[in-house]
């Protein structure tokens, strides 16, 4: 069994505690690797190594073009290794191989895109209104960026942070989820192979409170880029506020997926299924509130139940599996809890609603795709993030009702709209309070498109050209054409 240490300053190092914990395969339940249990001491070592690397001329004076070349080289190596990385992700998080291998191949594009962008961040020469003074702006990196990721798509969530942060000239300390650390640790060897100087990228592992929180508190950290629950995100934000440290927060969601009577019926059914049952519902952008126009509600639910009940549940390593296991035991228990909550609050379960123990499944962590109808938007099952294969169907009458119900939630990560009316598509995309709105599609993401949340779903944006500036700060430089002994008591 492989034992993983921390990766600090270009070397594998023993954790200060000398303790390790198990990582298990969610499908089989078998323990297949041991992970270093990090502490404040390890966080301190890693942040100091990243700070030294940030200040070292090898990285600090490297031309942006050359940083970009390193990122492009890393993209090529990731592409070469994408099959292996995809399998590691599945062993650790139980998501489907079909999805994870596509994801690990695609993540190379973030490194390539930001590699290309590294030398294209331009300041400006300002048309100064002060005679005799030249003023220009320059964008500079922030310093050491702490990157904390969730367990559902470890390498993808990391690429959204690491690629722009390195392109901008920062250094990194990564803390992956305690449930799924292996793929990120394996990436460290690829970073080394690409030729990044030691200390530029570091990885420490362990539990959020034991190693993540001390890293966030570290005074040498310049920023935290976090993906995870709104609960942990709030704690991190509080710590950051004490230090006046910027953050990017990619948090939870309870996204409305809205189907109008004029939609392509079958496409909308598939979109609703993909919104909630893909990735076993363990995705921040899950379309977990399905708003269906009342005129087609019953017909739509009937077809939804038909299609969802055909989903093949089982081994995530098989390419024809549709729904895999739940990744973690606490998450499994949370899903079952919310099924009970929905029933207690009066929702009607029309599909699933219990653990799945049928043929072809190992382990003890499967939940049937579950659909609740007769849900009102104020029920807990409609307001709280479950992060599992549980769909709440809510009827609506008019377009304005869909907007009102869709926005009546603390979250604002994403929304889906299914309609054949282009005017309605435009109106809905304007009125829905979410960082992403999909029309007649769902779950599309790209390195080119900004991603992030409104309201309690987060702060800042990842991906797209602008996000590189989330890892930079602008400096305004004033240069007098000639020196003069001006009156020092008057503003120039
Ligand atoms: P989580 O908040 O429990 O943990 C996320 C990470 O934060 C882990 O690495 C954990 O160890 C660390 N952590 C926890 N408490 C911490 C603290 N006080 N200080 C520092 N680090 C801490 O979330 P999770 O269960 O791993 O992931 C599921 C959540 O992530 C869901 O809410 C989901 O919506 C969200 N998510 C959001 C996005 C997005 O892009 N918006 C993407 C994926 C997942």
Short mmCIF file of C-alpha atoms and ligand atoms in Angstrom, two decimals:
data_model
loop_
_atom_site.label_atom_id
_atom_site.label_comp_id
_atom_site.label_asym_id
_atom_site.label_seq_id
_atom_site.Cartn_x
_atom_site.Cartn_y
_atom_site.Cartn_z
CA UNK A 1 0.00 0.00 0.00
CA UNK A 2 1.38 3.37 -0.97
CA UNK A 3 2.14 5.81 1.84
CA UNK A 4 1.97 9.51 0.90
CA UNK A 5 3.99 12.15 2.72
CA UNK A 6 3.70 15.93 2.37
CA UNK A 7 5.32 17.54 -0.65
CA UNK A 8 7.29 20.57 0.56
CA UNK A 9 10.04 22.45 -1.22
CA UNK A 10 10.33 19.86 -3.98
CA UNK A 11 10.70 16.86 -1.65
CA UNK A 12 8.50 14.27 0.05
CA UNK A 13 8.67 14.86 3.79
CA UNK A 14 7.40 13.10 6.89
CA UNK A 15 4.56 14.90 8.74
CA UNK A 16 5.60 16.46 12.04
CA UNK A 17 3.20 14.15 13.90
CA UNK A 18 4.58 11.08 12.03
CA UNK A 19 0.93 10.02 11.79
CA UNK A 20 -0.95 8.81 8.71
CA UNK A 21 -4.61 8.10 8.06
CA UNK A 22 -6.38 5.73 5.67
CA UNK A 23 -7.92 6.63 2.37
CA UNK A 24 -10.54 4.24 1.11
CA UNK A 25 -12.22 3.31 -2.13
CA UNK A 26 -15.88 4.41 -1.75
CA UNK A 27 -17.05 1.58 -3.99
CA UNK A 28 -15.28 -1.39 -2.41
CA UNK A 29 -14.66 0.08 1.02
CA UNK A 30 -11.03 -1.11 0.88
CA UNK A 31 -8.24 1.03 2.29
CA UNK A 32 -5.78 1.56 -0.54
CA UNK A 33 -3.39 4.32 0.56
CA UNK A 34 -2.11 6.08 3.67
CA UNK A 35 -2.04 9.87 3.83
CA UNK A 36 0.11 12.14 6.01
CA UNK A 37 -1.81 13.73 8.87
CA UNK A 38 -0.77 17.36 8.75
CA UNK A 39 -0.59 19.84 11.60
CA UNK A 40 0.13 23.53 12.18
CA UNK A 41 3.84 22.72 12.10
CA UNK A 42 3.56 21.27 8.59
CA UNK A 43 1.47 24.24 7.44
CA UNK A 44 4.18 26.56 8.73
CA UNK A 45 6.93 24.61 6.94
CA UNK A 46 5.03 24.61 3.66
CA UNK A 47 4.06 28.29 3.74
CA UNK A 48 7.64 29.27 4.61
CA UNK A 49 8.96 27.16 1.71
CA UNK A 50 6.47 28.79 -0.65
CA UNK A 51 7.41 32.25 0.62
CA UNK A 52 11.11 31.57 0.11
CA UNK A 53 10.38 30.32 -3.42
CA UNK A 54 8.27 33.42 -4.12
CA UNK A 55 11.19 35.63 -3.17
CA UNK A 56 13.87 33.52 -4.87
CA UNK A 57 15.08 35.11 -8.11
CA UNK A 58 14.67 31.81 -9.95
CA UNK A 59 10.90 32.30 -9.74
CA UNK A 60 10.60 36.00 -8.85
CA UNK A 61 12.65 37.10 -11.87
CA UNK A 62 11.38 34.46 -14.28
CA UNK A 63 9.84 36.19 -17.30
CA UNK A 64 6.08 35.58 -17.59
CA UNK A 65 6.68 33.94 -20.98
CA UNK A 66 8.85 31.31 -19.31
CA UNK A 67 6.31 30.75 -16.54
CA UNK A 68 3.80 30.20 -19.32
CA UNK A 69 6.06 27.64 -20.98
CA UNK A 70 6.28 25.68 -17.72
CA UNK A 71 2.49 25.64 -17.49
CA UNK A 72 2.15 24.44 -21.07
CA UNK A 73 4.69 21.70 -20.37
CA UNK A 74 2.65 20.70 -17.31
CA UNK A 75 -0.47 20.59 -19.50
CA UNK A 76 1.24 18.17 -21.86
CA UNK A 77 2.37 15.93 -19.00
CA UNK A 78 -1.12 15.95 -17.49
CA UNK A 79 -2.56 14.96 -20.86
CA UNK A 80 -0.08 12.09 -21.09
CA UNK A 81 -1.05 10.94 -17.57
CA UNK A 82 -4.78 11.70 -17.79
CA UNK A 83 -5.88 8.05 -17.94
CA UNK A 84 -3.96 7.16 -14.78
CA UNK A 85 -5.09 10.32 -12.99
CA UNK A 86 -8.72 9.60 -13.91
CA UNK A 87 -8.48 6.10 -12.42
CA UNK A 88 -6.94 7.50 -9.24
CA UNK A 89 -9.81 9.96 -8.92
CA UNK A 90 -12.37 7.15 -9.28
CA UNK A 91 -10.61 4.97 -6.70
CA UNK A 92 -10.67 7.88 -4.28
CA UNK A 93 -14.02 9.58 -4.91
CA UNK A 94 -16.14 6.89 -6.56
CA UNK A 95 -17.30 9.07 -9.43
CA UNK A 96 -17.74 7.48 -12.83
CA UNK A 97 -14.66 6.66 -14.88
CA UNK A 98 -16.45 8.01 -17.96
CA UNK A 99 -16.73 11.42 -16.27
CA UNK A 100 -13.42 11.47 -14.42
CA UNK A 101 -11.21 10.41 -17.32
CA UNK A 102 -12.83 13.09 -19.50
CA UNK A 103 -12.28 15.57 -16.68
CA UNK A 104 -8.60 14.71 -16.12
CA UNK A 105 -7.97 15.01 -19.85
CA UNK A 106 -9.78 18.34 -20.05
CA UNK A 107 -8.05 19.87 -17.04
CA UNK A 108 -4.85 20.17 -19.07
CA UNK A 109 -6.65 22.97 -20.91
CA UNK A 110 -6.63 25.20 -17.81
CA UNK A 111 -2.84 24.92 -17.61
CA UNK A 112 -2.50 25.55 -21.33
CA UNK A 113 -4.89 28.50 -21.32
CA UNK A 114 -3.26 30.26 -18.36
CA UNK A 115 0.17 29.35 -19.71
CA UNK A 116 -0.77 31.35 -22.78
CA UNK A 117 -2.18 34.16 -20.68
CA UNK A 118 0.87 34.50 -18.40
CA UNK A 119 2.55 37.14 -20.58
CA UNK A 120 -0.61 38.96 -21.66
CA UNK A 121 -1.58 40.75 -18.47
CA UNK A 122 -0.98 44.37 -19.35
CA UNK A 123 -0.96 47.46 -17.23
CA UNK A 124 -1.78 50.85 -18.74
CA UNK A 125 -0.15 54.18 -19.34
CA UNK A 126 -2.63 56.65 -17.91
CA UNK A 127 -3.38 59.97 -19.58
CA UNK A 128 -2.20 61.75 -16.46
CA UNK A 129 -3.80 65.09 -15.58
CA UNK A 130 -0.66 66.09 -13.62
CA UNK A 131 1.78 68.02 -15.78
CA UNK A 132 5.28 66.65 -15.71
CA UNK A 133 4.38 63.32 -14.13
CA UNK A 134 4.19 60.02 -15.99
CA UNK A 135 1.82 57.42 -14.51
CA UNK A 136 1.52 53.75 -15.38
CA UNK A 137 0.05 50.64 -13.77
CA UNK A 138 1.53 47.19 -13.41
CA UNK A 139 -0.01 43.93 -12.20
CA UNK A 140 1.99 41.99 -9.64
CA UNK A 141 1.50 38.60 -8.00
CA UNK A 142 0.19 38.46 -4.45
CA UNK A 143 2.59 35.98 -2.88
CA UNK A 144 1.81 32.60 -1.33
CA UNK A 145 -1.67 31.33 -2.22
CA UNK A 146 -3.32 28.71 0.00
CA UNK A 147 -5.53 26.42 -2.07
CA UNK A 148 -8.10 24.24 -0.32
CA UNK A 149 -10.25 21.85 -2.32
CA UNK A 150 -13.31 19.65 -1.86
CA UNK A 151 -13.51 15.92 -2.56
CA UNK A 152 -15.82 15.82 -5.53
CA UNK A 153 -13.45 16.80 -8.37
CA UNK A 154 -10.03 17.31 -6.73
CA UNK A 155 -7.82 17.93 -9.77
CA UNK A 156 -10.32 20.03 -11.67
CA UNK A 157 -11.04 22.30 -8.71
CA UNK A 158 -7.31 22.65 -8.18
CA UNK A 159 -6.60 23.52 -11.83
CA UNK A 160 -9.03 26.45 -11.55
CA UNK A 161 -6.77 27.90 -8.84
CA UNK A 162 -3.28 26.62 -9.52
CA UNK A 163 -3.09 27.45 -13.22
CA UNK A 164 -4.00 31.17 -12.96
CA UNK A 165 -2.10 31.62 -9.68
CA UNK A 166 1.15 30.27 -11.15
CA UNK A 167 0.65 32.14 -14.41
CA UNK A 168 0.40 35.32 -12.32
CA UNK A 169 3.71 34.52 -10.61
CA UNK A 170 2.50 33.35 -7.18
CA UNK A 171 3.57 30.26 -5.29
CA UNK A 172 1.18 27.70 -3.82
CA UNK A 173 0.43 25.59 -0.79
CA UNK A 174 -2.31 23.10 -1.59
CA UNK A 175 -4.50 21.33 0.97
CA UNK A 176 -6.73 18.77 -0.77
CA UNK A 177 -9.70 17.11 0.91
CA UNK A 178 -8.82 14.50 3.52
CA UNK A 179 -11.12 12.10 1.64
CA UNK A 180 -9.44 12.40 -1.76
CA UNK A 181 -5.82 13.51 -1.48
CA UNK A 182 -4.08 11.00 -3.75
CA UNK A 183 -4.57 12.54 -7.18
CA UNK A 184 -3.29 15.94 -5.98
CA UNK A 185 -0.25 14.30 -4.38
CA UNK A 186 0.45 12.41 -7.60
CA UNK A 187 0.24 15.71 -9.48
CA UNK A 188 3.25 16.95 -7.47
CA UNK A 189 5.57 14.56 -9.33
CA UNK A 190 4.22 15.96 -12.60
CA UNK A 191 4.84 19.54 -11.42
CA UNK A 192 8.42 18.54 -10.65
CA UNK A 193 8.83 16.89 -14.04
CA UNK A 194 7.54 20.04 -15.76
CA UNK A 195 10.44 21.93 -14.22
CA UNK A 196 8.88 24.32 -11.71
CA UNK A 197 11.48 25.44 -9.17
CA UNK A 198 11.31 23.70 -5.79
CA UNK A 199 8.97 25.38 -3.34
CA UNK A 200 6.77 26.98 -5.99
CA UNK A 201 4.11 24.28 -5.53
CA UNK A 202 3.70 22.48 -2.19
CA UNK A 203 1.06 20.07 -0.93
CA UNK A 204 0.12 19.31 2.65
CA UNK A 205 -2.58 16.84 3.61
CA UNK A 206 -4.85 16.18 6.54
CA UNK A 207 -7.99 17.39 8.21
CA UNK A 208 -9.45 20.84 7.73
CA UNK A 209 -9.21 21.97 11.33
CA UNK A 210 -5.79 20.38 11.97
CA UNK A 211 -3.85 21.65 8.97
CA UNK A 212 -6.21 23.71 6.77
CA UNK A 213 -7.17 26.23 9.46
CA UNK A 214 -3.54 26.87 10.62
CA UNK A 215 -2.55 27.39 7.01
CA UNK A 216 -5.31 29.99 6.57
CA UNK A 217 -4.19 31.71 9.78
CA UNK A 218 -0.55 31.85 8.71
CA UNK A 219 0.63 35.44 8.49
CA UNK A 220 2.76 34.76 5.40
CA UNK A 221 -0.24 33.64 3.35
CA UNK A 222 -1.34 36.28 0.84
CA UNK A 223 -4.67 34.77 -0.21
CA UNK A 224 -6.84 31.69 0.11
CA UNK A 225 -8.65 30.15 -2.84
CA UNK A 226 -11.19 27.74 -1.39
CA UNK A 227 -13.73 25.28 -2.75
CA UNK A 228 -16.01 23.58 -0.26
CA UNK A 229 -19.05 24.02 1.92
CA UNK A 230 -20.47 27.41 2.83
CA UNK A 231 -19.93 26.47 6.48
CA UNK A 232 -16.14 26.06 6.11
CA UNK A 233 -16.04 28.95 3.65
CA UNK A 234 -17.53 31.25 6.27
CA UNK A 235 -14.93 30.17 8.86
CA UNK A 236 -12.15 30.86 6.38
CA UNK A 237 -13.64 34.24 5.50
CA UNK A 238 -13.75 35.16 9.20
CA UNK A 239 -10.08 34.30 9.63
CA UNK A 240 -9.19 36.17 6.46
CA UNK A 241 -11.08 39.24 7.68
CA UNK A 242 -8.89 39.39 10.79
CA UNK A 243 -5.80 39.61 8.57
CA UNK A 244 -7.44 41.68 5.78
CA UNK A 245 -6.52 38.83 3.43
CA UNK A 246 -8.34 38.39 0.11
CA UNK A 247 -10.20 35.16 -0.59
CA UNK A 248 -11.86 33.36 -3.44
CA UNK A 249 -14.70 31.20 -2.18
CA UNK A 250 -16.43 28.60 -4.34
CA UNK A 251 -19.20 27.31 -2.11
CA UNK A 252 -22.39 25.34 -2.26
CA UNK A 253 -25.55 25.68 -4.29
CA UNK A 254 -29.19 24.74 -4.58
CA UNK A 255 -29.64 25.56 -8.20
CA UNK A 256 -33.02 25.88 -9.93
CA UNK A 257 -33.39 23.97 -13.19
CA UNK A 258 -36.47 25.53 -14.80
CA UNK A 259 -38.57 23.80 -17.45
CA UNK A 260 -41.15 25.77 -19.45
CA UNK A 261 -44.01 24.15 -21.34
CA UNK A 262 -42.48 25.31 -24.67
CA UNK A 263 -39.21 23.43 -24.08
CA UNK A 264 -37.98 20.48 -26.14
CA UNK A 265 -39.57 17.94 -23.80
CA UNK A 266 -37.12 15.07 -24.14
CA UNK A 267 -34.05 17.32 -24.03
CA UNK A 268 -35.37 18.93 -20.85
CA UNK A 269 -35.95 15.53 -19.25
CA UNK A 270 -32.35 14.54 -19.99
CA UNK A 271 -31.16 17.93 -18.75
CA UNK A 272 -33.05 17.47 -15.49
CA UNK A 273 -31.56 13.98 -15.05
CA UNK A 274 -28.05 15.20 -15.82
CA UNK A 275 -28.53 18.12 -13.43
CA UNK A 276 -29.13 15.90 -10.41
CA UNK A 277 -28.13 12.28 -10.98
CA UNK A 278 -24.83 12.76 -12.82
CA UNK A 279 -21.93 12.46 -10.36
CA UNK A 280 -24.49 10.94 -7.93
CA UNK A 281 -25.65 14.50 -7.32
CA UNK A 282 -22.32 15.30 -5.66
CA UNK A 283 -21.71 18.46 -7.58
CA UNK A 284 -21.97 22.04 -6.45
CA UNK A 285 -23.94 22.94 -9.58
CA UNK A 286 -26.53 20.20 -9.12
CA UNK A 287 -29.94 21.28 -10.43
CA UNK A 288 -31.50 20.01 -7.23
CA UNK A 289 -34.62 22.19 -7.47
CA UNK A 290 -36.52 21.29 -10.61
CA UNK A 291 -39.13 23.93 -11.37
CA UNK A 292 -41.65 22.62 -13.90
CA UNK A 293 -44.47 24.63 -15.46
CA UNK A 294 -47.73 23.25 -14.08
CA UNK A 295 -49.24 22.53 -17.52
CA UNK A 296 -46.62 19.82 -18.19
CA UNK A 297 -45.77 18.91 -14.59
CA UNK A 298 -47.41 15.46 -14.35
CA UNK A 299 -46.30 14.31 -17.80
CA UNK A 300 -42.76 15.54 -17.09
CA UNK A 301 -42.50 13.81 -13.72
CA UNK A 302 -43.81 10.56 -15.25
CA UNK A 303 -41.09 10.59 -17.91
CA UNK A 304 -38.44 11.64 -15.40
CA UNK A 305 -39.28 8.67 -13.18
CA UNK A 306 -39.21 6.35 -16.22
CA UNK A 307 -35.73 7.48 -17.29
CA UNK A 308 -34.22 7.75 -13.79
CA UNK A 309 -35.44 4.31 -12.79
CA UNK A 310 -33.48 2.86 -15.73
CA UNK A 311 -30.18 4.33 -14.43
CA UNK A 312 -27.62 1.59 -13.92
CA UNK A 313 -26.24 1.77 -10.39
CA UNK A 314 -22.93 0.11 -9.62
CA UNK A 315 -19.18 -0.04 -10.16
CA UNK A 316 -17.89 3.41 -11.16
CA UNK A 317 -15.00 1.82 -13.05
CA UNK A 318 -17.42 0.32 -15.59
CA UNK A 319 -18.11 2.64 -18.48
CA UNK A 320 -21.82 1.79 -18.66
CA UNK A 321 -22.55 2.69 -15.01
CA UNK A 322 -24.73 5.78 -14.53
CA UNK A 323 -24.81 6.22 -10.78
CA UNK A 324 -21.92 5.34 -8.48
CA UNK A 325 -21.46 5.26 -4.72
CA UNK A 326 -21.58 8.24 -2.40
CA UNK A 327 -18.01 9.35 -1.78
CA UNK A 328 -17.88 9.63 1.99
CA UNK A 329 -19.67 8.05 4.93
CA UNK A 330 -20.72 11.42 6.47
CA UNK A 331 -22.12 12.44 3.08
CA UNK A 332 -24.03 9.14 2.79
CA UNK A 333 -25.57 9.72 6.21
CA UNK A 334 -26.41 13.32 5.33
CA UNK A 335 -28.28 12.20 2.19
CA UNK A 336 -30.34 9.63 4.12
CA UNK A 337 -31.07 12.27 6.75
CA UNK A 338 -32.44 14.65 4.11
CA UNK A 339 -34.62 11.91 2.62
CA UNK A 340 -36.25 11.64 6.05
CA UNK A 341 -36.47 15.42 6.38
CA UNK A 342 -38.30 15.64 3.04
CA UNK A 343 -40.76 12.91 4.06
CA UNK A 344 -41.35 14.50 7.48
CA UNK A 345 -42.03 17.86 5.87
CA UNK A 346 -44.69 16.37 3.59
CA UNK A 347 -42.93 15.89 0.25
CA UNK A 348 -44.07 12.88 -1.78
CA UNK A 349 -41.38 10.37 -2.77
CA UNK A 350 -42.14 9.14 -6.31
CA UNK A 351 -38.83 7.36 -6.91
CA UNK A 352 -36.14 5.83 -4.71
CA UNK A 353 -35.90 7.20 -1.21
CA UNK A 354 -33.64 4.58 0.30
CA UNK A 355 -30.19 2.97 0.17
CA UNK A 356 -29.52 0.80 -2.87
CA UNK A 357 -28.38 -2.73 -2.15
CA UNK A 358 -29.14 -4.49 -5.43
CA UNK A 359 -27.01 -6.65 -7.68
CA UNK A 360 -23.62 -5.46 -8.82
CA UNK A 361 -22.85 -3.15 -5.93
CA UNK A 362 -20.14 -3.63 -3.39
CA UNK A 363 -19.69 -1.75 -0.16
CA UNK A 364 -22.47 -0.06 1.66
CA UNK A 365 -22.76 3.40 0.27
CA UNK A 366 -25.30 3.59 -2.52
CA UNK A 367 -28.46 5.69 -2.53
CA UNK A 368 -31.23 5.22 -5.08
CA UNK A 369 -31.88 8.14 -7.41
CA UNK A 370 -34.68 9.86 -5.52
CA UNK A 371 -37.41 12.20 -6.72
CA UNK A 372 -39.73 14.19 -4.48
CA UNK A 373 -42.85 15.93 -5.74
CA UNK A 374 -45.31 18.16 -3.87
CA UNK A 375 -42.33 20.16 -2.66
CA UNK A 376 -42.83 23.79 -1.78
CA UNK A 377 -39.84 26.09 -2.01
CA UNK A 378 -39.83 26.84 1.71
CA UNK A 379 -39.28 23.20 2.72
CA UNK A 380 -35.84 22.26 4.01
CA UNK A 381 -35.37 19.83 1.11
CA UNK A 382 -35.74 22.82 -1.24
CA UNK A 383 -33.65 25.28 0.73
CA UNK A 384 -30.66 23.29 2.05
CA UNK A 385 -27.87 21.73 0.00
CA UNK A 386 -27.96 17.91 0.15
CA UNK A 387 -25.13 17.12 -2.29
CA UNK A 388 -26.62 13.81 -3.36
CA UNK A 389 -29.01 12.22 -5.90
CA UNK A 390 -32.14 13.82 -4.44
CA UNK A 391 -34.38 15.91 -6.68
CA UNK A 392 -37.17 18.22 -5.49
CA UNK A 393 -39.81 19.01 -8.10
CA UNK A 394 -41.66 22.30 -7.63
CA UNK A 395 -44.49 23.39 -9.95
CA UNK A 396 -44.90 26.98 -11.14
CA UNK A 397 -47.43 28.85 -13.25
CA UNK A 398 -45.96 31.93 -14.93
CA UNK A 399 -42.50 33.14 -15.92
CA UNK A 400 -42.44 35.60 -13.01
CA UNK A 401 -43.26 32.80 -10.59
CA UNK A 402 -40.29 30.82 -11.89
CA UNK A 403 -38.02 33.83 -11.36
CA UNK A 404 -39.36 34.47 -7.88
CA UNK A 405 -39.06 30.84 -6.76
CA UNK A 406 -35.73 30.36 -8.53
CA UNK A 407 -34.22 33.34 -6.69
CA UNK A 408 -35.86 32.63 -3.34
CA UNK A 409 -32.79 30.92 -1.85
CA UNK A 410 -29.60 31.95 -0.06
CA UNK A 411 -27.44 30.40 -2.79
CA UNK A 412 -26.73 31.64 -6.32
CA UNK A 413 -24.27 29.34 -8.01
CA UNK A 414 -26.09 28.24 -11.17
CA UNK A 415 -29.47 27.97 -12.87
CA UNK A 416 -30.88 26.12 -15.88
CA UNK A 417 -33.65 27.25 -18.22
CA UNK A 418 -35.40 25.05 -20.78
CA UNK A 419 -37.42 26.95 -23.36
CA UNK A 420 -37.73 27.39 -27.11
CA UNK A 421 -38.54 31.12 -26.74
CA UNK A 422 -35.37 33.20 -27.24
CA UNK A 423 -36.93 36.25 -25.60
CA UNK A 424 -37.74 34.22 -22.53
CA UNK A 425 -34.22 32.76 -22.53
CA UNK A 426 -32.76 36.27 -22.47
CA UNK A 427 -35.17 37.55 -19.82
CA UNK A 428 -34.51 34.57 -17.57
CA UNK A 429 -30.73 34.79 -17.96
CA UNK A 430 -30.94 38.42 -16.88
CA UNK A 431 -33.30 37.94 -13.94
CA UNK A 432 -31.88 34.79 -12.35
CA UNK A 433 -29.44 35.62 -9.56
CA UNK A 434 -26.75 33.06 -10.25
CA UNK A 435 -23.14 33.13 -11.41
CA UNK A 436 -23.92 30.76 -14.30
CA UNK A 437 -27.14 30.42 -16.30
CA UNK A 438 -27.48 27.59 -18.80
CA UNK A 439 -30.21 27.69 -21.42
CA UNK A 440 -31.20 24.35 -23.01
CA UNK A 441 -28.10 22.70 -21.57
CA UNK A 442 -26.73 21.96 -18.11
CA UNK A 443 -23.33 21.34 -16.41
CA UNK A 444 -21.23 22.95 -19.15
CA UNK A 445 -17.98 24.46 -17.84
CA UNK A 446 -14.90 25.70 -19.62
CA UNK A 447 -11.52 27.26 -18.87
CA UNK A 448 -12.73 30.28 -20.88
CA UNK A 449 -15.90 30.99 -18.93
CA UNK A 450 -15.94 32.71 -15.52
CA UNK A 451 -17.41 30.48 -12.84
CA UNK A 452 -18.51 31.41 -9.33
CA UNK A 453 -21.36 32.22 -7.06
CA UNK A 454 -23.76 35.00 -6.27
CA UNK A 455 -24.91 35.40 -2.67
CA UNK A 456 -23.91 32.60 -0.26
CA UNK A 457 -22.43 30.54 -3.10
CA UNK A 458 -19.21 32.49 -3.00
CA UNK A 459 -16.83 35.31 -3.62
CA UNK A 460 -14.76 35.95 -6.72
CA UNK A 461 -14.60 34.04 -9.99
CA UNK A 462 -12.52 31.17 -11.34
CA UNK A 463 -11.71 30.49 -15.00
CA UNK A 464 -11.81 32.98 -17.84
CA UNK A 465 -9.36 35.77 -18.60
CA UNK A 466 -10.31 37.97 -15.67
CA UNK A 467 -9.63 35.35 -13.02
CA UNK A 468 -5.85 35.68 -13.37
CA UNK A 469 -6.30 39.12 -11.79
CA UNK A 470 -7.86 37.48 -8.74
CA UNK A 471 -4.28 36.39 -8.05
CA UNK A 472 -2.68 39.78 -8.74
CA UNK A 473 -2.73 43.31 -7.40
CA UNK A 474 -2.38 46.48 -9.35
CA UNK A 475 0.30 49.05 -8.57
CA UNK A 476 0.20 52.65 -9.72
CA UNK A 477 3.64 54.11 -10.49
CA UNK A 478 4.25 57.90 -10.67
CA UNK A 479 7.48 59.21 -12.23
CA UNK A 480 8.21 62.94 -12.43
CA UNK A 481 9.81 64.04 -15.72
CA UNK A 482 12.29 66.10 -13.80
CA UNK A 483 12.98 66.52 -10.15
CA UNK A 484 11.86 69.71 -8.46
CA UNK A 485 11.83 70.93 -4.91
CA UNK A 486 8.05 71.41 -4.82
CA UNK A 487 6.22 72.77 -1.79
CA UNK A 488 6.12 69.66 0.47
CA UNK A 489 3.00 70.86 2.32
CA UNK A 490 0.74 70.78 -0.73
CA UNK A 491 -0.52 67.61 -2.47
CA UNK A 492 1.16 67.17 -5.86
P1 LIG B 1 -15.85 21.00 3.20
O1 LIG B 1 -16.10 22.44 3.38
O2 LIG B 1 -16.21 20.08 4.31
O3 LIG B 1 -14.28 20.76 2.94
C1 LIG B 1 -13.63 21.37 1.87
C2 LIG B 1 -12.16 21.50 2.19
O4 LIG B 1 -12.00 22.44 3.25
C3 LIG B 1 -11.49 20.23 2.67
O5 LIG B 1 -10.19 20.17 2.14
C4 LIG B 1 -11.45 20.40 4.18
O6 LIG B 1 -10.43 19.67 4.81
C5 LIG B 1 -11.21 21.89 4.29
N1 LIG B 1 -11.67 22.54 5.51
C6 LIG B 1 -12.78 22.26 6.24
N2 LIG B 1 -12.88 23.12 7.27
C7 LIG B 1 -11.82 23.98 7.19
C8 LIG B 1 -11.37 25.08 7.97
N3 LIG B 1 -12.05 25.51 9.04
N4 LIG B 1 -10.25 25.72 7.59
C9 LIG B 1 -9.57 25.32 6.50
N5 LIG B 1 -9.93 24.26 5.74
C10 LIG B 1 -11.05 23.60 6.07
O7 LIG B 1 -16.54 20.59 1.84
P2 LIG B 1 -16.62 19.15 1.15
O8 LIG B 1 -17.59 18.32 1.92
O9 LIG B 1 -15.26 18.64 0.92
O10 LIG B 1 -17.22 19.51 -0.28
C11 LIG B 1 -18.57 19.64 -0.53
C12 LIG B 1 -18.94 21.10 -0.62
O11 LIG B 1 -18.13 21.75 -1.60
C13 LIG B 1 -20.37 21.32 -1.08
O12 LIG B 1 -20.96 22.33 -0.31
C14 LIG B 1 -20.22 21.77 -2.53
O13 LIG B 1 -21.28 22.53 -3.03
C15 LIG B 1 -18.94 22.54 -2.47
N6 LIG B 1 -18.33 22.65 -3.80
C16 LIG B 1 -18.36 23.86 -4.42
C17 LIG B 1 -17.83 23.99 -5.69
C18 LIG B 1 -17.82 25.32 -6.40
O14 LIG B 1 -17.05 25.48 -7.33
N7 LIG B 1 -18.64 26.28 -6.00
C19 LIG B 1 -17.28 22.88 -6.33
C20 LIG B 1 -17.27 21.67 -5.67
C21 LIG B 1 -17.80 21.56 -4.39
#
